[in-house]
Structures are given as C-alpha cells and as structure tokens.
Coordinates of C-alpha atoms in Angstrom, one line a residue:
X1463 CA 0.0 0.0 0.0
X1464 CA 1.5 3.4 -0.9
X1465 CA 1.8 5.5 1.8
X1466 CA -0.5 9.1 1.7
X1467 CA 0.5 12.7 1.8
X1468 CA -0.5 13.1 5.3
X1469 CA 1.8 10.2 6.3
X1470 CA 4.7 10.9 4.8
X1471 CA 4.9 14.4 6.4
X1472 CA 4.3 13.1 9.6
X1473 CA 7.3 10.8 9.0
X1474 CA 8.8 14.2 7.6
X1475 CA 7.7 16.3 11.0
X1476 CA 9.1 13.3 13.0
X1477 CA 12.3 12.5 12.0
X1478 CA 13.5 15.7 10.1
X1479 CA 11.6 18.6 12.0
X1480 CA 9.9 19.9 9.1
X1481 CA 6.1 20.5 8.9
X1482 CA 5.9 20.4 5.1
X1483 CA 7.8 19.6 2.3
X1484 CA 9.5 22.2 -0.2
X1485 CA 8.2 22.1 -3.8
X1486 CA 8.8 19.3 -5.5
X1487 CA 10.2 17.0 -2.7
X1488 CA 6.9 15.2 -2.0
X1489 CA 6.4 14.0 -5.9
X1490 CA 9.8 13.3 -6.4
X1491 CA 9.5 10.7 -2.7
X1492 CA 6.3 9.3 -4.3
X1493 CA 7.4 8.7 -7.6
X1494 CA 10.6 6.8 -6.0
X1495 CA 8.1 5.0 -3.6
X1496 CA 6.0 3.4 -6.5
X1497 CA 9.1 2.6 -6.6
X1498 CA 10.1 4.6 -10.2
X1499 CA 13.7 5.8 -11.1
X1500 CA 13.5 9.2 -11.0
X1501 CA 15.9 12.3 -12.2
X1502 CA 14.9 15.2 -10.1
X1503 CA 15.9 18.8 -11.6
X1504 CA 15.2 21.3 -8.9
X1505 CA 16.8 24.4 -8.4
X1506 CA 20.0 25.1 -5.8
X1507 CA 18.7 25.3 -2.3
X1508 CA 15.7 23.4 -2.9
X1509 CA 16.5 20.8 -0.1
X1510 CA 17.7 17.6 -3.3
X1511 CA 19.4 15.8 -0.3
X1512 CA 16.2 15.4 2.1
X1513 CA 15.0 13.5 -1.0
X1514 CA 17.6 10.4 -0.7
X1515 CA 17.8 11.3 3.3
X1516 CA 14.4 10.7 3.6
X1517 CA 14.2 7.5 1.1
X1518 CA 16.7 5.8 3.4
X1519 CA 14.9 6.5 6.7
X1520 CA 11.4 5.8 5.7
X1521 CA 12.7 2.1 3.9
X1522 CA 15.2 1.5 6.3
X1523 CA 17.4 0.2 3.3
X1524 CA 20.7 1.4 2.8
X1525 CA 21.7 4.5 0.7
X1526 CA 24.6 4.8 -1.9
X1527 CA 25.3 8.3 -2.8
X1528 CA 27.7 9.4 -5.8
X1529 CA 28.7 13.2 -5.5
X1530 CA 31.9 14.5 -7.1
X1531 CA 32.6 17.2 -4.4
X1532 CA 34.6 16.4 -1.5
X1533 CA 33.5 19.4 0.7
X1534 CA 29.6 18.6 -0.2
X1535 CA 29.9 15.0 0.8
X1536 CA 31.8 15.7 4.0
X1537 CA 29.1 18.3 4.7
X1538 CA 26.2 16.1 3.9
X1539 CA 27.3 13.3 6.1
X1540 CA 28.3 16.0 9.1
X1541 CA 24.5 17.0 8.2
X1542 CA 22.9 13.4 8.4
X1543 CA 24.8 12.5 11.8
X1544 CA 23.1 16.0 13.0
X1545 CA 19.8 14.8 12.6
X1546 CA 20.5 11.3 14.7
X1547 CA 22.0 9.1 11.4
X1548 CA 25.0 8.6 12.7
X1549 CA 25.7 5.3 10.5
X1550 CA 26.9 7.4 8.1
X1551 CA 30.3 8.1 6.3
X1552 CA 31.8 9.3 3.5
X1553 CA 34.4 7.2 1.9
X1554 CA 37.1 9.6 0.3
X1555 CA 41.0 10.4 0.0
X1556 CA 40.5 12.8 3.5
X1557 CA 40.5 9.5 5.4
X1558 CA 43.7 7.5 6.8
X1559 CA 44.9 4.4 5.5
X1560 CA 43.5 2.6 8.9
X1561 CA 40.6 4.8 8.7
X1562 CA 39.4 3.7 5.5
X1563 CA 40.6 0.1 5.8
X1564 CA 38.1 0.0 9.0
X1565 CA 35.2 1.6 7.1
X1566 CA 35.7 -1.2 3.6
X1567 CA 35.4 -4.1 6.5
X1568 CA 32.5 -2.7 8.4
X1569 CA 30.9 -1.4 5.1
X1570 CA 27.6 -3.4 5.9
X1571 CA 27.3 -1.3 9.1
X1572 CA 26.3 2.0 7.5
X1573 CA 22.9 3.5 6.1
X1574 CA 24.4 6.4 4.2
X1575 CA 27.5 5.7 1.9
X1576 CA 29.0 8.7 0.0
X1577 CA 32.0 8.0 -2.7
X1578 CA 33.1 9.7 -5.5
X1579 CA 33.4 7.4 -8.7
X1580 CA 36.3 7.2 -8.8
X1581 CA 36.9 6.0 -5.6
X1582 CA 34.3 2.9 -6.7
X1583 CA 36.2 2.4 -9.2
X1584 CA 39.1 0.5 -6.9
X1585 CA 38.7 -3.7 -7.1
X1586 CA 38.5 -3.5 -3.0
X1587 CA 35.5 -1.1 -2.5
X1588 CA 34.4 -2.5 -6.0
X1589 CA 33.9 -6.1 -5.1
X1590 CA 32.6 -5.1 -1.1
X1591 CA 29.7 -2.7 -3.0
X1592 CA 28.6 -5.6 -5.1
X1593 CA 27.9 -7.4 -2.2
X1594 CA 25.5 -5.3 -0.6
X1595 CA 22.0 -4.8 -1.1
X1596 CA 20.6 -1.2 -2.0
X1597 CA 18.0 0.5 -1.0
X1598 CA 18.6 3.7 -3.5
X1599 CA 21.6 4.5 -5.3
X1600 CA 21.8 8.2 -6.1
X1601 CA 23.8 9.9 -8.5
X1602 CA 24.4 13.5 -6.8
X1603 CA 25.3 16.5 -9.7
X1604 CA 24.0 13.8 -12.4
X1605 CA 24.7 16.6 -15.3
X1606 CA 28.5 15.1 -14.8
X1607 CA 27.4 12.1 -16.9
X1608 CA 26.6 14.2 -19.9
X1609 CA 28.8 14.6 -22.7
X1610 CA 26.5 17.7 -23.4
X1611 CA 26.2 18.9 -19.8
X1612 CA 29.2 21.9 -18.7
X1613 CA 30.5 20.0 -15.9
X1614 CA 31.5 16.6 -17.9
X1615 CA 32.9 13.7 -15.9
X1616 CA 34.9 11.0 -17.3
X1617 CA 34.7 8.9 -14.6
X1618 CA 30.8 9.6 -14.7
X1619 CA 31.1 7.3 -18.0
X1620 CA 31.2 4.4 -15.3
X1621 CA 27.8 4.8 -13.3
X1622 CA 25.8 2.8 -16.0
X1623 CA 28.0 0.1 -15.7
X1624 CA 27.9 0.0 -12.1
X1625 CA 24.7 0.3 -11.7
X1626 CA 24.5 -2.8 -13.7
X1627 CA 26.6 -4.5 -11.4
X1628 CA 24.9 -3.6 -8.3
X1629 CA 21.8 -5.4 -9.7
X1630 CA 20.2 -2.4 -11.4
X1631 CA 19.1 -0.7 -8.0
X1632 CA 16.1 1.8 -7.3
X1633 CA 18.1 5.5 -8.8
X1634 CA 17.5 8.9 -8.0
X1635 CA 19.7 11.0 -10.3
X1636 CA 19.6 14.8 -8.6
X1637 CA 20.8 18.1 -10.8
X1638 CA 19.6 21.9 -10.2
X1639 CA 20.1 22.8 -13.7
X1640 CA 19.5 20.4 -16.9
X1641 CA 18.8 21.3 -20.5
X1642 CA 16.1 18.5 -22.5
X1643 CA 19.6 17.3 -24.2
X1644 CA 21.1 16.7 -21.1
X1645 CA 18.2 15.2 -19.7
X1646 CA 17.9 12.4 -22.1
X1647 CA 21.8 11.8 -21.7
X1648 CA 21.7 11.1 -18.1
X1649 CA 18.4 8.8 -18.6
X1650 CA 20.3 6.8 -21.6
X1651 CA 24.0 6.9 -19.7
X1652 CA 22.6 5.5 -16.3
X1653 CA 19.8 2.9 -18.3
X1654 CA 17.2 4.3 -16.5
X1655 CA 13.5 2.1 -16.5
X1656 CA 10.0 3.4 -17.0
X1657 CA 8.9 6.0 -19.1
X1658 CA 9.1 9.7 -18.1
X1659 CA 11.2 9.9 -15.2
X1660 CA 11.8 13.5 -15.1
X1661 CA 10.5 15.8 -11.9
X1662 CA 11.3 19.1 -12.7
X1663 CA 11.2 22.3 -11.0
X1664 CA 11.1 25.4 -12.5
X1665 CA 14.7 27.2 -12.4
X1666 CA 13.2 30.4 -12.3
X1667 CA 14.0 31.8 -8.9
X1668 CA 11.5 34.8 -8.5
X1669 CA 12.9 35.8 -5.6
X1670 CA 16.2 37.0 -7.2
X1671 CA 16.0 40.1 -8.9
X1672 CA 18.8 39.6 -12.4
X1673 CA 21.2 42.1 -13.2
X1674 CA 23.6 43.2 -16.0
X1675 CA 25.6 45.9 -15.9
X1676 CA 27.8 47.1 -18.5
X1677 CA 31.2 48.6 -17.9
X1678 CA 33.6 50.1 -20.3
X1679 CA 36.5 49.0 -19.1
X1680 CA 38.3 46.3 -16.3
X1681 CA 39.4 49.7 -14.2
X1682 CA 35.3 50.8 -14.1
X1683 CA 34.0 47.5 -13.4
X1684 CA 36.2 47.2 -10.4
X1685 CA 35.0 50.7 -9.1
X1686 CA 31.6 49.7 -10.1
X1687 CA 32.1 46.6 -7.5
X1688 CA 33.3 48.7 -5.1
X1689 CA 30.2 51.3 -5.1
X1690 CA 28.0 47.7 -5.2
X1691 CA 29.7 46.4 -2.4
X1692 CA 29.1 49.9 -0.5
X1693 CA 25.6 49.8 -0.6
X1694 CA 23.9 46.6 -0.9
X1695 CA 23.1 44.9 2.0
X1696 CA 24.5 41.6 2.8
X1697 CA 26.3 39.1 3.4
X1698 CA 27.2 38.8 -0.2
X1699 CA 29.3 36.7 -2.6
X1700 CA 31.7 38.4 -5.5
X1701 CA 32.9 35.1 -8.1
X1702 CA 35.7 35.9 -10.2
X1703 CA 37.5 33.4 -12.7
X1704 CA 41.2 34.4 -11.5
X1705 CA 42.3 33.5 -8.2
X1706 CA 44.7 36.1 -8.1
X1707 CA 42.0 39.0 -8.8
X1708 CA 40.1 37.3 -6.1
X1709 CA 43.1 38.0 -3.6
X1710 CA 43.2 41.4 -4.9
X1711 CA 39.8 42.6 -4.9
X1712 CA 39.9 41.2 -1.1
X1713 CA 42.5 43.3 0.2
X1714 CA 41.1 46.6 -1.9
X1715 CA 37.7 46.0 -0.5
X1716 CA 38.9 45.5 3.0
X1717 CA 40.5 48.6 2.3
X1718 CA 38.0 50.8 1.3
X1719 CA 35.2 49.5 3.5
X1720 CA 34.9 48.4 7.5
X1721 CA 33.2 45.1 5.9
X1722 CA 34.7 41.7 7.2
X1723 CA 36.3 40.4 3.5
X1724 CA 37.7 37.0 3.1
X1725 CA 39.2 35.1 -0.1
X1726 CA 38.1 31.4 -1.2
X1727 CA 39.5 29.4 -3.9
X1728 CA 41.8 26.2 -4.3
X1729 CA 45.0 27.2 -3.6
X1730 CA 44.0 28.0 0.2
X1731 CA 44.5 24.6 2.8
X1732 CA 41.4 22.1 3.5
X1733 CA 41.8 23.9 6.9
X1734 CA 41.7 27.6 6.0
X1735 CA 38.7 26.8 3.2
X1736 CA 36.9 25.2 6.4
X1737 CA 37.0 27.6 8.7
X1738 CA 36.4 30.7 6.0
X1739 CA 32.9 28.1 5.2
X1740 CA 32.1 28.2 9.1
X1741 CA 33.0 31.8 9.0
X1742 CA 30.5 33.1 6.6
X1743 CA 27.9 30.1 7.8
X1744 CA 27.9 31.9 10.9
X1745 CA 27.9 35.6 10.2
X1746 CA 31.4 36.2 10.8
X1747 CA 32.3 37.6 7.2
X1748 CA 30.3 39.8 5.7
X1749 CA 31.3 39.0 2.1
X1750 CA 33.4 36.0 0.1
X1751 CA 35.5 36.6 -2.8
X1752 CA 36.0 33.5 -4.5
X1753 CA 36.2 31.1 -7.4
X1754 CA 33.9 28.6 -8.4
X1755 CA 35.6 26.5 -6.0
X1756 CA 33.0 28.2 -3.2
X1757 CA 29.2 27.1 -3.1
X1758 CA 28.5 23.2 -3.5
X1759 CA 27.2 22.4 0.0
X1760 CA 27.0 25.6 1.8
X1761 CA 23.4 25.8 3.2
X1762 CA 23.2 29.3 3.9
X1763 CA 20.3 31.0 3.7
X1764 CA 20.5 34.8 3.5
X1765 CA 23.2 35.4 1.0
X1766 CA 21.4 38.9 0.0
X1767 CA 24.1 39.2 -3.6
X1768 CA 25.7 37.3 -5.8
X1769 CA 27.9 39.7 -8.2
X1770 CA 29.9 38.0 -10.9
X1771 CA 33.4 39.7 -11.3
X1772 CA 33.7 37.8 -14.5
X1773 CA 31.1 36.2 -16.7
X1774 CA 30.8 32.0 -16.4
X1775 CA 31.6 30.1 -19.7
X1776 CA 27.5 28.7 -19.4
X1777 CA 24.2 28.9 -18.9
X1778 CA 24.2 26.1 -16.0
X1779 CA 27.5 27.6 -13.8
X1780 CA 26.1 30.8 -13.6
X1781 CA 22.2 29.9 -12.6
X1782 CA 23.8 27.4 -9.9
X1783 CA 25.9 30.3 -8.3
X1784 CA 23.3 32.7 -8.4
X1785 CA 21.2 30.2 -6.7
X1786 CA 23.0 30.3 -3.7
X1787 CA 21.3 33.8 -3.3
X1788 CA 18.0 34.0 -1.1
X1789 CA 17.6 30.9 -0.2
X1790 CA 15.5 31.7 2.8
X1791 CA 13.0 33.2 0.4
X1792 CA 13.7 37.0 1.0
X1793 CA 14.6 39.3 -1.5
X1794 CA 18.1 39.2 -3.2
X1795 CA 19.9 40.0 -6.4
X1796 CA 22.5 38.4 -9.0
X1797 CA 24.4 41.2 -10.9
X1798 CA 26.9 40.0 -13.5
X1799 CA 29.2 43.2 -14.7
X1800 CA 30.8 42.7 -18.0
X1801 CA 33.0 44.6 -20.4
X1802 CA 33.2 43.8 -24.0
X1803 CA 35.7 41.1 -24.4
X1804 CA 35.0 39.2 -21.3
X1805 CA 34.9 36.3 -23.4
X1806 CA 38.3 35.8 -24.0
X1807 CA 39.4 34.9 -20.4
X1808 CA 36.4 31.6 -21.3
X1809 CA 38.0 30.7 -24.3
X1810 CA 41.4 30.7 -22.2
X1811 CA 39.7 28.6 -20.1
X1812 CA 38.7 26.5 -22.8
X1813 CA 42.0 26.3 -24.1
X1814 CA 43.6 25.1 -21.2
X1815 CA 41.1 22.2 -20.2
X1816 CA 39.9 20.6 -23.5
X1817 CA 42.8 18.8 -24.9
X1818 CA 43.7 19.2 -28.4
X1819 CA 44.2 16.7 -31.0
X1820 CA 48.0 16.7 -30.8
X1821 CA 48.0 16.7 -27.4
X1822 CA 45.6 13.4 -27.9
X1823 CA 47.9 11.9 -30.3
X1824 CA 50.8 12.1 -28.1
X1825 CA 49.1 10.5 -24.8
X1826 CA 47.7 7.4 -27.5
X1827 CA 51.3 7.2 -28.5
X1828 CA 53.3 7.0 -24.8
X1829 CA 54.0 3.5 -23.6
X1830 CA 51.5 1.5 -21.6
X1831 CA 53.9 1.6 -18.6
X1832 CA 54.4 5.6 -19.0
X1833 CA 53.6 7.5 -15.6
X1834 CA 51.6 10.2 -15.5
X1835 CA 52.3 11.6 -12.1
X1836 CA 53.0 15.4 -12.7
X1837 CA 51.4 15.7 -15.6
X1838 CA 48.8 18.1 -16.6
X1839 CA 45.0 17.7 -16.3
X1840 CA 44.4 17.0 -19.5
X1841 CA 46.7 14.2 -20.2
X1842 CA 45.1 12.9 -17.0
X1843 CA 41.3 13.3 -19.0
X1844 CA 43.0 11.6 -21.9
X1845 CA 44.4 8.8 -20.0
X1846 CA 40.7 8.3 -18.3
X1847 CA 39.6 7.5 -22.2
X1848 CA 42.6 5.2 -22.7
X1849 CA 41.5 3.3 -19.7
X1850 CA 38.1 3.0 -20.4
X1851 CA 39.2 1.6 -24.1
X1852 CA 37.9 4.1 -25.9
X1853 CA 40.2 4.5 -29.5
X1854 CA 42.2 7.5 -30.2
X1855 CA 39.7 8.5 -33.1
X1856 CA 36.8 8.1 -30.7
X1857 CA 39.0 10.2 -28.0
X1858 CA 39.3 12.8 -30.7
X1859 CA 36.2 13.2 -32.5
X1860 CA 34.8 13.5 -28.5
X1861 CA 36.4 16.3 -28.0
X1862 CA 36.4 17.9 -31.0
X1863 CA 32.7 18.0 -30.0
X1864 CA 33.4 19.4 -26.8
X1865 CA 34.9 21.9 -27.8
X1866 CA 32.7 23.3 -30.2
X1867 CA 29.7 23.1 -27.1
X1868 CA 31.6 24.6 -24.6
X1869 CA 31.8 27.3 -27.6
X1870 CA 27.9 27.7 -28.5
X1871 CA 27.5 27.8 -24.2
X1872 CA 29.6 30.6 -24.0
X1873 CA 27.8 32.5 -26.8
X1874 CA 24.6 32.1 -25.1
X1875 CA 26.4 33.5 -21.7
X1876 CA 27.4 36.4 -24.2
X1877 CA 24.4 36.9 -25.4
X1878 CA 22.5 37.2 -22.1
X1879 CA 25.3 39.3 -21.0
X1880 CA 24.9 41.8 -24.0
X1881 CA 20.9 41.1 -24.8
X1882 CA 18.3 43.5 -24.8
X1883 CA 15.0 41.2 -23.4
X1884 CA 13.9 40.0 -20.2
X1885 CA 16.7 38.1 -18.5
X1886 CA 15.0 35.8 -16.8
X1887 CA 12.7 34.9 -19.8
X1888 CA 16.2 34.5 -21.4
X1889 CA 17.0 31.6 -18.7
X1890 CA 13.6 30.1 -18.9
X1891 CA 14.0 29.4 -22.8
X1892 CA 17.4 27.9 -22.4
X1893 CA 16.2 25.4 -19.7
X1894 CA 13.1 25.0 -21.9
X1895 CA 10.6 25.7 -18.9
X1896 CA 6.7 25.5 -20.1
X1897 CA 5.7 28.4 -18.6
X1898 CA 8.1 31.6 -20.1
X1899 CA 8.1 34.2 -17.6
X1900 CA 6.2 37.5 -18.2
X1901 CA 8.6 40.4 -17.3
X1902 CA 8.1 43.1 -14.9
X1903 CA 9.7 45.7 -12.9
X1904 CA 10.9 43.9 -9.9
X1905 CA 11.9 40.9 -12.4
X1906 CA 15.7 42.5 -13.8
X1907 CA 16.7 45.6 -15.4
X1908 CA 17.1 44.8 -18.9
X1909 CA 15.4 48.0 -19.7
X1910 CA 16.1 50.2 -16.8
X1911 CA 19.7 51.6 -16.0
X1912 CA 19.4 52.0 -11.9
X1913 CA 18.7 49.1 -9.4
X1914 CA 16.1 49.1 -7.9
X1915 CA 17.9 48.3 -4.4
X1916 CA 15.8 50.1 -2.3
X1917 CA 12.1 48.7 -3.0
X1918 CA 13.5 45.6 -3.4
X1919 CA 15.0 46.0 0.4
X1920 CA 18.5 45.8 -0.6
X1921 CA 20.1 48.9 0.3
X1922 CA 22.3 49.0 3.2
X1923 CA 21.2 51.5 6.1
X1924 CA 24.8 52.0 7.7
X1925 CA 27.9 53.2 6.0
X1926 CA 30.3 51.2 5.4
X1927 CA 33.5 53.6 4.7
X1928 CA 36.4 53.9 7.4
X1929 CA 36.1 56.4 9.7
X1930 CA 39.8 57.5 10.7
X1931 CA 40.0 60.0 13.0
X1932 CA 43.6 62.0 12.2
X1933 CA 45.6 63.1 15.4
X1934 CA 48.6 64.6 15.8
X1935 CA 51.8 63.1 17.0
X1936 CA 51.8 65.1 20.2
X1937 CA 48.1 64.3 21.0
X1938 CA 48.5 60.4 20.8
X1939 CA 51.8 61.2 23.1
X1940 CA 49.9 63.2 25.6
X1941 CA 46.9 60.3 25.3
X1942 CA 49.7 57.8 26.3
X1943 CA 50.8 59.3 29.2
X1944 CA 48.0 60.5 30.4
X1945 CA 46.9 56.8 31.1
X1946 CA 50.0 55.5 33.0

C-alpha cells in the first residue's frame, strides 16, 4: 500500500523537524516509492538531499550516494549525523589508511555511503559494493554524466555500468540545472527504467532580482564593484575566474570598507577553506570573494548578492551560483558586470582544459607503462579515455565536439550578457521551462539603468567607509601618558 500525503509528512515532521515539504520534494518521494527511477531537476537550495535522506529513513534500506565534491559530501554526512543518522560516512581520500581500511570491512554497518566514482572504481570497494543490497543509489550533480552537460565527468562514464553490477538498484539522479539534451543523456547513460522519469522544477527563482551591468572597461568595473559592495546589504558573494584577482579585490575592499572580507579558492589549505565556510555560515564575514571553488554544500540562507566579477563560460554555472542567493525566500539580487571582451578569459579557459588533437595523439602514443604523475590535467582526462578503451579516433572526434559546445555555451552566456529582453525569460527558454516568464519591474533591469535596491529592500542602512580620525603626533603622546 502506498503510503498518503499526510503520512509521509508526519514521517517528515518526526524524524526531520519539518512541517511540510518544499516544492517538488513530496512527488519526487512518491514517484521513487511506487518505486520509479526518477531524475529530479530542482533548483539550488531546494532541499535535493532530504529527498535520498528521507528514502533511506522511511525504507530502512541502505543508501549509496555518488557526489563529485569532497566538501559537499563531508558536509552532507556532518548534516545526516546531526539529525540522529549517525551510520553514516563518506568514503574519500581525506580518510587514513586505517581509517578507511576500517570503514571497507565494516561497510555493511552504515545506512548512508557517500563515494566519488572514482573512488568505486578501486577492485576492494568495487567487489565489497557488489555485495550489498541497496536500498537507493543516487547519483548526486548527475549533469557530470553528460557529454553535453558543462561539468563533464569521465569517470561519470562508469555509473551505468555500475549500476548494472549492483543489480540495477532503485536510482534517483539529482541536478539543479539540466537542458532537455542533457536530460535524455543522463536517462540513456545510467539505463534508466519506465517511461518519463523527469520531476522538474522550475529554475526560475522569483525571488532573485537579475542584473547586467555594463562597464567600459576592467578599471570601471572594479569601481563599479566597489560602489555595489558599498551599498547593498548583505552578506554577499563576488565570483571571479582568476584567483589572483580574487586575492586582490579582497585586500582593496577591505581597504576601502569596515566590511569583514575573506578570499576562497583552491589554492587555500582544507583547513583555512573550512574555517572561512564556518565563518560566513555563521555571520562572521560579511562577504566571500571566491572562485567557483565556493558554493556546493553551503546551506546558507540569507546570501542577499551574488555579483559576478567575470562572466561564467555557461548557462548552467552561472544559474547554480546565483542560486546560492535568497535561499531563505527573502529578496536578493544576482548582478553579473561585463566589459566587451569578457569572453576571452572563457576561451582561455577552454584552451587550457579541452585537450587538443596533438596533445591526444601524443598521450595514445606513450607506452603503456608511462607515468603520469606530474602531468597536466588533461593528459590525465586523456588517460581516463585510454583506460576505459575508448580508441584514439573516438577520443578525438569527442572532444572535437566538446569543444565546439563549450563554444555555442559561451555564446549564449554572451548573449544574455549583452541582450536587450527579459533576462529571466532568457534563462527560462534555455532550460526550456513550459511556462516563459512575463517580465516586470521587480523581475531584472534589462530596460532600466538604476537598481532598484531600495524597494527591493536591498540597500544598506549603515555606511560602510572607514572612519579615521587624524591626530597629531603630540596628542596620541599626551593620550599615552596621560593613562599610565
């Protein structure tokens, strides 16, 4: 007997603490409970994990969830243990040796498994996997598996195949942002049963008010970040594609405002990126400037900005990072500056991760027993094909193709950046949503040239400039001894 509505938020209320369920959880639980594989697109901060959390607590079955994010696994599993599942644990490189040679023999004692894929991948964990029965797999950020999708995983190529070997369990594939094209990838790469599996939310976040503004130069747009900074209210995020601009604009802002600034990207320690997350988290920092490094598991829900320094290469980056704005519901706004020629730092970008077809000829050429330790990214993505026997022509003409996408995705980033129509309309016909937004003037400024900050309750009240009060040398003297 399926279970009703009214039952499965009681279960909800009782073992999670929350009286109802946010859009597009509840249908997503009943589809699974029919029990129907199901790829859930809902937009960032629209509570994807409670889905697979509460799959796993209502069947009592165990869980096995594939993320590709370090950080958001270790914070999912710190989250689960909060809420009284402590059986679970998330295997990845952060543990020991003895620490993860404990977990692989007492596998069968945990609900919720995280892994990446490639850790899965190893004979050991492998073989103990195959053993166990499954209550859900779930494929966490399940646009990695498409060729098509922005965020392409080779080792994502697997997950079918596994699947297959863990006896075809019950799958919930979870993305916030997936064109029709990717869709049908991830249904076709994982061998997904049953006909229409898609739940999708809208991505259209009304609640964020979208923003372009146009700078002539790199010296105005930083200026023009500065004044934003100044007077929107916060906290706030700024991303920017170099790290070292990142570090700059930090120290500038903490110069010219009393705002509490920090810096966030990949070159920082586990330990200083942790305690810059619990930081912000907890109202310490009043804004992060960081890469796209910053934002997969960071719950937080009154990020009031999102400003983007420099414009994503796609569609799908930039509506995830904007959608760590307002996730509590309140007001907040998602400004991207650009300058004409912004796309060139993209197709750098480009350049530097998609290998070329010399650079494939050369791995396909290298002895078997070459070693590739020291070597670039992309000879490590080439040596992934070689691995999973795909030919050199196949290797090419793949990437070849992924070129020319990641090409088209940064035209349509261009075009939002530069277009004169609604922006959010613009996102809604790239993710091919049913019902097209109707613009209005709390909607973006596509056709207006000031922000409308303060009816939209985002102007700050207190200034935020240094005061410095100037005293002479023989004042501060006299102020000294005066107080011994």
């Amino acid at each position: 007997m399926v279970a009703t509505k009214d039952e499965l938020q009681h279960f909800l209320k009782h073992h999670f603490g929350y009286a109802t369920f946010k859009p597009g959880q509840l249908a997503v639980i009943q589809q699974l409970l029919t029990p129907k594989d199901t790829v859930a697109i809902m937009p960032t901060g629209n509570g994807k994990s409670l889905c697979y959390q509460f799959m796993g607590a209502y069947l009592k079955k165990k869980v096995l969830i594939i993320s590709p994010l370090l950080s958001l696994m270790q914070d999912q599993v710190e989250q689960l243990r909060l809420l009284g599942f402590k059986r679970s644990i998330a295997l990845t490189s952060a543990l020991t040796y003895w620490e993860r040679s404990f977990v692989i023999n007492h596998l069968e004692e945990y609900d919720f498994i995280f892994a990446s894929p490639e850790i899965l991948a190893t004979p050991q964990i492998k073989a103990t996997i195959q053993q166990m029965e499954w209550g859900l797999l779930v494929i966490d950020e399940a646009h990695c598996i498409s060729q098509w999708g922005p965020d392409f995983r080779p080792d994502y190529l697997q997950l079918g195949g596994l699947r297959s070997e863990l006896q075809n369990p019950l799958t919930l594939a979870l993305t916030a942002t997936a064109t029709p094209k990717v869709q049908r990838d991830i249904i076709a790469q994982l061998h997904l049963q049953g006909d229409d599996p898609v739940i999708r939310r809208p991505v259209n976040r009304k609640n964020i008010y979208l923003s372009v503004v146009g700078t002539s130069s790199q010296e105005e747009k930083k200026q023009e970040l500065f004044a934003l900074v100044k007077r929107l209210q916060g906290p706030g995020l700024i991303y920017f594609s170099s790290k070292k601009l990142a570090d700059q604009m930090q120290v500038q802002l903490q110069k010219e405002t009393n705002l509490r600034v920090a810096t966030y990207h990949a070159d920082l320690s586990k330990e200083d990126r942790f305690i810059i997350q619990q930081q912000f988290l907890h109202n310490k920092l009043d804004v992060i400037c960081a890469t796209s490094a910053f934002g997969m598991g960071i719950n937080k829900g009154n990020i009031r900005f999102v400003i983007h320094f420099h414009m994503p290469g796609d569609m799908e980056s930039y509506v995830q990072e904007i959608g760590r704005a307002g996730r509590d519901g309140q007001p907040s706004i998602a400004i991207l500056l650009y300058s004409q020629g912004d796309e060139m730092i993209q197709q750098q970008l480009t350049a530097a991760t998609v290998p070329t077809n010399n650079e494939i000829h050369f791995v396909y050429s290298l002895n078997e027993r070459t070693s590739f330790t020291g070597i670039d990214d992309k000879f490590k993505v080439i040596k992934a094909f070689i691995e999973r026997g795909f030919s050199e022509e196949a290797t090419t003409r793949f990437f070849t193709t992924r070129f020319q996408d990641k090409e088209k995705a940064l035209q349509v980033m261009t075009t939002y950046a530069q277009g004169t129509t609604c922006l959010r309309r613009f996102i809604d016909t790239y993710f091919a949503e049913k019902d097209a937004h109707q613009h209005d003037e709390i909607c973006c400024n596509y056709d207006v040239t000031q922000l409308p900050l303060a009816r939209l309750g985002l102007l700050r009240t207190k200034s935020v400039t240094p005061s410095y009060t100037i005293q002479s040398y023989n004042a501060i003297l006299d102020k000294l001894f005066l107080n011994l």
